[in-house]
mmCIF file of C-alpha atoms in Angstrom:
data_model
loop_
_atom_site.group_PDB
_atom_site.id
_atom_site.type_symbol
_atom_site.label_atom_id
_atom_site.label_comp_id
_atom_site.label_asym_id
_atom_site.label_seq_id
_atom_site.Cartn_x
_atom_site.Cartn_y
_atom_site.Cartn_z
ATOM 1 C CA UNK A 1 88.985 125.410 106.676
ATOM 2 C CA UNK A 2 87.828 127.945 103.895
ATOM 3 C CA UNK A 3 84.396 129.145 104.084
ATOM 4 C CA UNK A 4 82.032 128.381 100.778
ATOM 5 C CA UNK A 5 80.837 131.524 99.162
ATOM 6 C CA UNK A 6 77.537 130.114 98.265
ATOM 7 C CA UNK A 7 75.554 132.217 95.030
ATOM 8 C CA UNK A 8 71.994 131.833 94.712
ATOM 9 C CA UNK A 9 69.722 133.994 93.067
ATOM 10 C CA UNK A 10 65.858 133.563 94.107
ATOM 11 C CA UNK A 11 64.570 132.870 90.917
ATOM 12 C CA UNK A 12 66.893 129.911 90.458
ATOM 13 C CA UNK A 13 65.222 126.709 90.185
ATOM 14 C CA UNK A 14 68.013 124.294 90.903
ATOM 15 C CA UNK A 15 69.188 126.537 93.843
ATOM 16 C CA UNK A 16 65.709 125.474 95.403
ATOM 17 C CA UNK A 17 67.100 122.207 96.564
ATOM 18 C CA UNK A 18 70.964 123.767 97.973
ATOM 19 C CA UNK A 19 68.667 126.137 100.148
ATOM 20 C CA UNK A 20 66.042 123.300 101.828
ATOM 21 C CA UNK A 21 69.096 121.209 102.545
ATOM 22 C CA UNK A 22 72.057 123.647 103.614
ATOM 23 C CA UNK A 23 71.187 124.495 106.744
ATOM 24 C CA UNK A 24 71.498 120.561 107.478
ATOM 25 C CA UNK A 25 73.856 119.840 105.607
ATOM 26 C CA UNK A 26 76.557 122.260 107.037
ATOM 27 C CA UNK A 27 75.685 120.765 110.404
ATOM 28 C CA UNK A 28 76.693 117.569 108.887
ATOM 29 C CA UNK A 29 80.039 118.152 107.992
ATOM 30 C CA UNK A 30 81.030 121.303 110.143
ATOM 31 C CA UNK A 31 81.056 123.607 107.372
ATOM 32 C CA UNK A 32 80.780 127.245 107.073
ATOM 33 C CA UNK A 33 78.933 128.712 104.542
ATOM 34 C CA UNK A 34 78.329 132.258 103.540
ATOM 35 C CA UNK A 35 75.138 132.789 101.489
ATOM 36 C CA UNK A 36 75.781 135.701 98.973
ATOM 37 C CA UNK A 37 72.238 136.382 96.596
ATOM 38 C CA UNK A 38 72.876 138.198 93.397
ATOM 39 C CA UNK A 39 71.210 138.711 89.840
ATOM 40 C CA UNK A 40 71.447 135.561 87.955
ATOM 41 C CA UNK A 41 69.328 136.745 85.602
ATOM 42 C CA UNK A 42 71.456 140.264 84.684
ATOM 43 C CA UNK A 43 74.227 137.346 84.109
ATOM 44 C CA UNK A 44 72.437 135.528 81.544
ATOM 45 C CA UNK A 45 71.640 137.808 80.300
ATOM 46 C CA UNK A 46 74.612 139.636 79.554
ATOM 47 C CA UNK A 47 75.348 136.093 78.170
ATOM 48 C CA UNK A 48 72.479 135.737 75.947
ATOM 49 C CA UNK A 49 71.532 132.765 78.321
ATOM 50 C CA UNK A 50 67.626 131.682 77.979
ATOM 51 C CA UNK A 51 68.106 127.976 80.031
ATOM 52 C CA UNK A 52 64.345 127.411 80.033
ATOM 53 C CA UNK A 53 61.876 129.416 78.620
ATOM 54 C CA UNK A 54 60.484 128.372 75.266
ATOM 55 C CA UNK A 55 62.216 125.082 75.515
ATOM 56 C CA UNK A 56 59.724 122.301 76.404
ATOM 57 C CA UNK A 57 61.954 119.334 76.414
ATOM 58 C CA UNK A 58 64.855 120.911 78.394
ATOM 59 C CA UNK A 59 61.818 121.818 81.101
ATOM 60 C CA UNK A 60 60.135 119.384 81.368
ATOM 61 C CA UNK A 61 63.864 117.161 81.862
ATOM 62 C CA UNK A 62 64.424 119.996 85.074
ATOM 63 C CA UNK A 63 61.452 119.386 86.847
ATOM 64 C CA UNK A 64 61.611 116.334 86.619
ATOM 65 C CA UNK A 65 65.249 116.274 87.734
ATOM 66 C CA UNK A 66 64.206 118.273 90.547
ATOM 67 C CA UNK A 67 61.132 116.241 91.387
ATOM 68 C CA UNK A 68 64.329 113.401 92.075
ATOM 69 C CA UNK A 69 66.685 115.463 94.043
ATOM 70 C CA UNK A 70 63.789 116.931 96.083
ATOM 71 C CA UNK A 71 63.018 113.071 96.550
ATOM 72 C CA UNK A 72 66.157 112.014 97.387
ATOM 73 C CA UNK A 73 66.910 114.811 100.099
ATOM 74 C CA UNK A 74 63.143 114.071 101.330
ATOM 75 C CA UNK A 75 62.226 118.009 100.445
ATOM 76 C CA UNK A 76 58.660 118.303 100.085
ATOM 77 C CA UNK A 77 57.763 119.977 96.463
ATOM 78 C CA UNK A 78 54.854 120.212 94.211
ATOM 79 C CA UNK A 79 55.775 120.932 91.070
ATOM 80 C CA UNK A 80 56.082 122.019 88.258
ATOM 81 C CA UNK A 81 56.644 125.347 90.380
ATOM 82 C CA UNK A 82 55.230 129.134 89.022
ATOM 83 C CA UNK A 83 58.037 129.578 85.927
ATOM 84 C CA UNK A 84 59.978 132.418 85.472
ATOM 85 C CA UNK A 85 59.909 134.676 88.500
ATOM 86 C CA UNK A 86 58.422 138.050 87.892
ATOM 87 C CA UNK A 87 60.499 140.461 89.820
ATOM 88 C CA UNK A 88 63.450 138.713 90.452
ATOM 89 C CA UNK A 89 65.110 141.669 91.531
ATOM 90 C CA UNK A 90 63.153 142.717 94.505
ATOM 91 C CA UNK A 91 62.891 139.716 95.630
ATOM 92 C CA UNK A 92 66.886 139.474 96.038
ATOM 93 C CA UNK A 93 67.177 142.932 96.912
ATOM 94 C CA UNK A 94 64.861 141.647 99.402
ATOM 95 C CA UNK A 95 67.496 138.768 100.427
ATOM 96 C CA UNK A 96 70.503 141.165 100.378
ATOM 97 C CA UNK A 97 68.848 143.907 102.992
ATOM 98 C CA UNK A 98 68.229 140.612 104.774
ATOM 99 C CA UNK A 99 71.325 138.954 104.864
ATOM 100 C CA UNK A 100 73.110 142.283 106.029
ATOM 101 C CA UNK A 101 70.191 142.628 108.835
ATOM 102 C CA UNK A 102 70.492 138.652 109.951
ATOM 103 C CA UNK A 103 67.344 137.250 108.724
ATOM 104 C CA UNK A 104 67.930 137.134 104.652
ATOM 105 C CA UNK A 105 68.562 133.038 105.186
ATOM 106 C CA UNK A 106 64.990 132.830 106.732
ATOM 107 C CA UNK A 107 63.329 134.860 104.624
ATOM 108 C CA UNK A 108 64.986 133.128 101.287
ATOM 109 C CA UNK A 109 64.276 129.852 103.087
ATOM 110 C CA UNK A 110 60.539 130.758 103.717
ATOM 111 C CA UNK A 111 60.194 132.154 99.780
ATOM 112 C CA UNK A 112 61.109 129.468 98.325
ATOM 113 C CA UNK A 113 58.857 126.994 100.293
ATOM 114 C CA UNK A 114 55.813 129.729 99.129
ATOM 115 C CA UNK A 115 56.966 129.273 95.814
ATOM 116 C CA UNK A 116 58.019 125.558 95.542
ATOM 117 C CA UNK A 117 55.247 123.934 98.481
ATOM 118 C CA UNK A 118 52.599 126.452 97.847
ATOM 119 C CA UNK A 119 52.763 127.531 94.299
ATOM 120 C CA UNK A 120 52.661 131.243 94.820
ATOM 121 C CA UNK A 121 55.266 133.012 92.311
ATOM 122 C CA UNK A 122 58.200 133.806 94.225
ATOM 123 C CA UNK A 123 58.639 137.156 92.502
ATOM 124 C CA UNK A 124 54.959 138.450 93.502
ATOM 125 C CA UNK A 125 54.668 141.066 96.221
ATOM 126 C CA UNK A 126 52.276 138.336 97.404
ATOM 127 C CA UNK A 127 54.959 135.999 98.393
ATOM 128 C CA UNK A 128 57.386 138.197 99.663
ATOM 129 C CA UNK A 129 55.538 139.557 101.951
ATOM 130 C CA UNK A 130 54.225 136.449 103.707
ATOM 131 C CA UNK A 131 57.916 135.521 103.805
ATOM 132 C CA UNK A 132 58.785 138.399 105.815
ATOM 133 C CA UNK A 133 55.419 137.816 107.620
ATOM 134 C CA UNK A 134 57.455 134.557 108.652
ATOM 135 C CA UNK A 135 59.925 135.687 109.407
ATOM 136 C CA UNK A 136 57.615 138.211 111.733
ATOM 137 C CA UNK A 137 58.781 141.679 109.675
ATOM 138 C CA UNK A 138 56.563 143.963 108.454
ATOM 139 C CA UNK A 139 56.446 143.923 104.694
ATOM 140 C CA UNK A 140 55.898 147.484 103.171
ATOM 141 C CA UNK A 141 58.579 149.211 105.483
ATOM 142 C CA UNK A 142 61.453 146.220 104.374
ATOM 143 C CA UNK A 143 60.135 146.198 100.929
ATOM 144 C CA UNK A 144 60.929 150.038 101.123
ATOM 145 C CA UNK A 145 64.028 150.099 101.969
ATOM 146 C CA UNK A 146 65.416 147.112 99.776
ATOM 147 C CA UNK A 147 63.638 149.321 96.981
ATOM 148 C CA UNK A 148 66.368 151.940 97.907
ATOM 149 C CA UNK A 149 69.117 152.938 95.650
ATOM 150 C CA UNK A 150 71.718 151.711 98.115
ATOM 151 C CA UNK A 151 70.189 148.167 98.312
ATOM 152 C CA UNK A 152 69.856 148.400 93.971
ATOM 153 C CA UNK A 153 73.420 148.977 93.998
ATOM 154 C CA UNK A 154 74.603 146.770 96.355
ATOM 155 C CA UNK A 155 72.620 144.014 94.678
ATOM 156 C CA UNK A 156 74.222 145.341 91.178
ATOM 157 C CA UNK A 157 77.925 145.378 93.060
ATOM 158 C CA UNK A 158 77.251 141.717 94.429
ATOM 159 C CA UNK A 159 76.404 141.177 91.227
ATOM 160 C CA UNK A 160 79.651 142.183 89.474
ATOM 161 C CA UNK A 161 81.369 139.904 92.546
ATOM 162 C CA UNK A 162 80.167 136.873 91.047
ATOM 163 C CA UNK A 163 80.639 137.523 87.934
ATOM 164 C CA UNK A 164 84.428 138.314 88.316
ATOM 165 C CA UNK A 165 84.911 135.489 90.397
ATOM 166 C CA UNK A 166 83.639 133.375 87.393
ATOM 167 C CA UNK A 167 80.284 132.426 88.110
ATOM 168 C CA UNK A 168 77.817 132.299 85.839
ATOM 169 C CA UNK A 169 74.761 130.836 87.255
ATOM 170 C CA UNK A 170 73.214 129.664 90.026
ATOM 171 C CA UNK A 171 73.592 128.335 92.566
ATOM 172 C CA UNK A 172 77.710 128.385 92.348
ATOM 173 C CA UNK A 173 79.972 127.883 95.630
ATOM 174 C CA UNK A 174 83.099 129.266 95.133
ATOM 175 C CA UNK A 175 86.264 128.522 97.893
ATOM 176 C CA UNK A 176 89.828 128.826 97.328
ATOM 177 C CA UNK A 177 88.973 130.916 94.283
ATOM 178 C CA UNK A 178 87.553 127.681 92.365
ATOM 179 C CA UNK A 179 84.125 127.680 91.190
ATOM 180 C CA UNK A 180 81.438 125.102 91.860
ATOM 181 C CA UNK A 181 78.505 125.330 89.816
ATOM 182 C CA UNK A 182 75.115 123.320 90.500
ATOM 183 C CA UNK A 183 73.488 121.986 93.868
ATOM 184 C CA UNK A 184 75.264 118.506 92.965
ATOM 185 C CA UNK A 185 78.707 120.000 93.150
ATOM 186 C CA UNK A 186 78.033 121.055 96.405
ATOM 187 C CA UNK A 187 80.246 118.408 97.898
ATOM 188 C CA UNK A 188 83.351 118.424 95.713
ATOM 189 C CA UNK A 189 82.912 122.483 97.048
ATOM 190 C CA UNK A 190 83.511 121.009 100.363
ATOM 191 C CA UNK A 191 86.309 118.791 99.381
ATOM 192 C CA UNK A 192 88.035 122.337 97.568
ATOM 193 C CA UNK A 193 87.635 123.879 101.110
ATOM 194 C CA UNK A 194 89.248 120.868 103.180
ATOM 195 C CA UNK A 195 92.101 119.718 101.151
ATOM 196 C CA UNK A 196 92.243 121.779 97.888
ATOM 197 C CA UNK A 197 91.227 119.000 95.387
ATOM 198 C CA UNK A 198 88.092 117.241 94.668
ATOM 199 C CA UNK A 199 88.183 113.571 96.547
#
């Protein structure tokens, strides 16, 4: 079978519930997925894409969709979560160094339960370094190096990835060169991967 390319960007709200669940679920069904992070928010806004911010109705309807989801998965949440993420970059630079080094799944696991069980803004030095802390790194020397202009542009070149293989938010799975956008499509990504149609 395929692998699923799965795009997340921390920063993501929706992408909160693919990541507490994946893990699981690929055990599930025998699936293989490869977890790619990239700039969702260099996407957007290359799109003139605001989804959220200064649009009370259309927030409050995602929390509350997540406070479901989160429900029906049985992932703990308190929300409404710390809204938008200061430095979304570092914090997926962050994820990137990882993810090359083995422990970026970890660490983007452990993030987003500081930001969506604790409340601590995922973007905040504060919370990505008790992440690594959990993941038993030392902060300022990781936080160093996925300040580094290699990690920036690899981050930017992921980045540009996504983008030309058509997604446009997050999170996306892409397999067989379809796209997949939204932690509910999840499964019809699986379906793409096993018999190249949505059943």
């Amino acid at each position: 079978m395929p692998d699923i390319d799965f795009w997340y960007s921390i920063g993501s709200t929706y992408s909160f519930l693919t990541i507490m669940r994946l893990d699981d679920w690929c055990a599930e069904h025998q699936a293989q997925v490869n977890w790619r992070p990239f700039d969702v928010r260099a996407v957007m806004s290359e799109q003139k894409n605001i989804p959220f911010a200064g649009k009370p109705v259309k927030s409050a309807y995602m929390w509350r969709d997540i406070e479901r989801r989160a429900a029906k998965y049985h992932i703990h949440a308190k929300l409404p979560a710390p809204y938008p993420i200061s430095n979304l970059e570092l914090a997926n630079q962050v994820a990137l160094l990882g993810i090359r080094e083995g422990w970026g799944k970890s660490f983007t696991q452990n993030l987003y339960r500081i930001w969506f069980e604790d409340g601590i803004e995922a973007g905040s030095e504060n919370a990505i370094s008790e992440a690594l802390f959990r993941c038993q790194l030392d902060p300022l020397p990781v936080m160093a190096r996925a300040r580094s202009p290699e990690i920036e542009t690899a981050l930017k070149a992921e980045t540009e990835t996504a983008v030309a293989l058509g997604v446009f938010g997050a999170p996306s799975f892409v397999t067989r060169g379809e796209v997949f956008w939204g932690d509910d499509r999840l499964e019809d990504a699986l379906s793409w991967a096993r018999v190249g149609h949505v059943v």
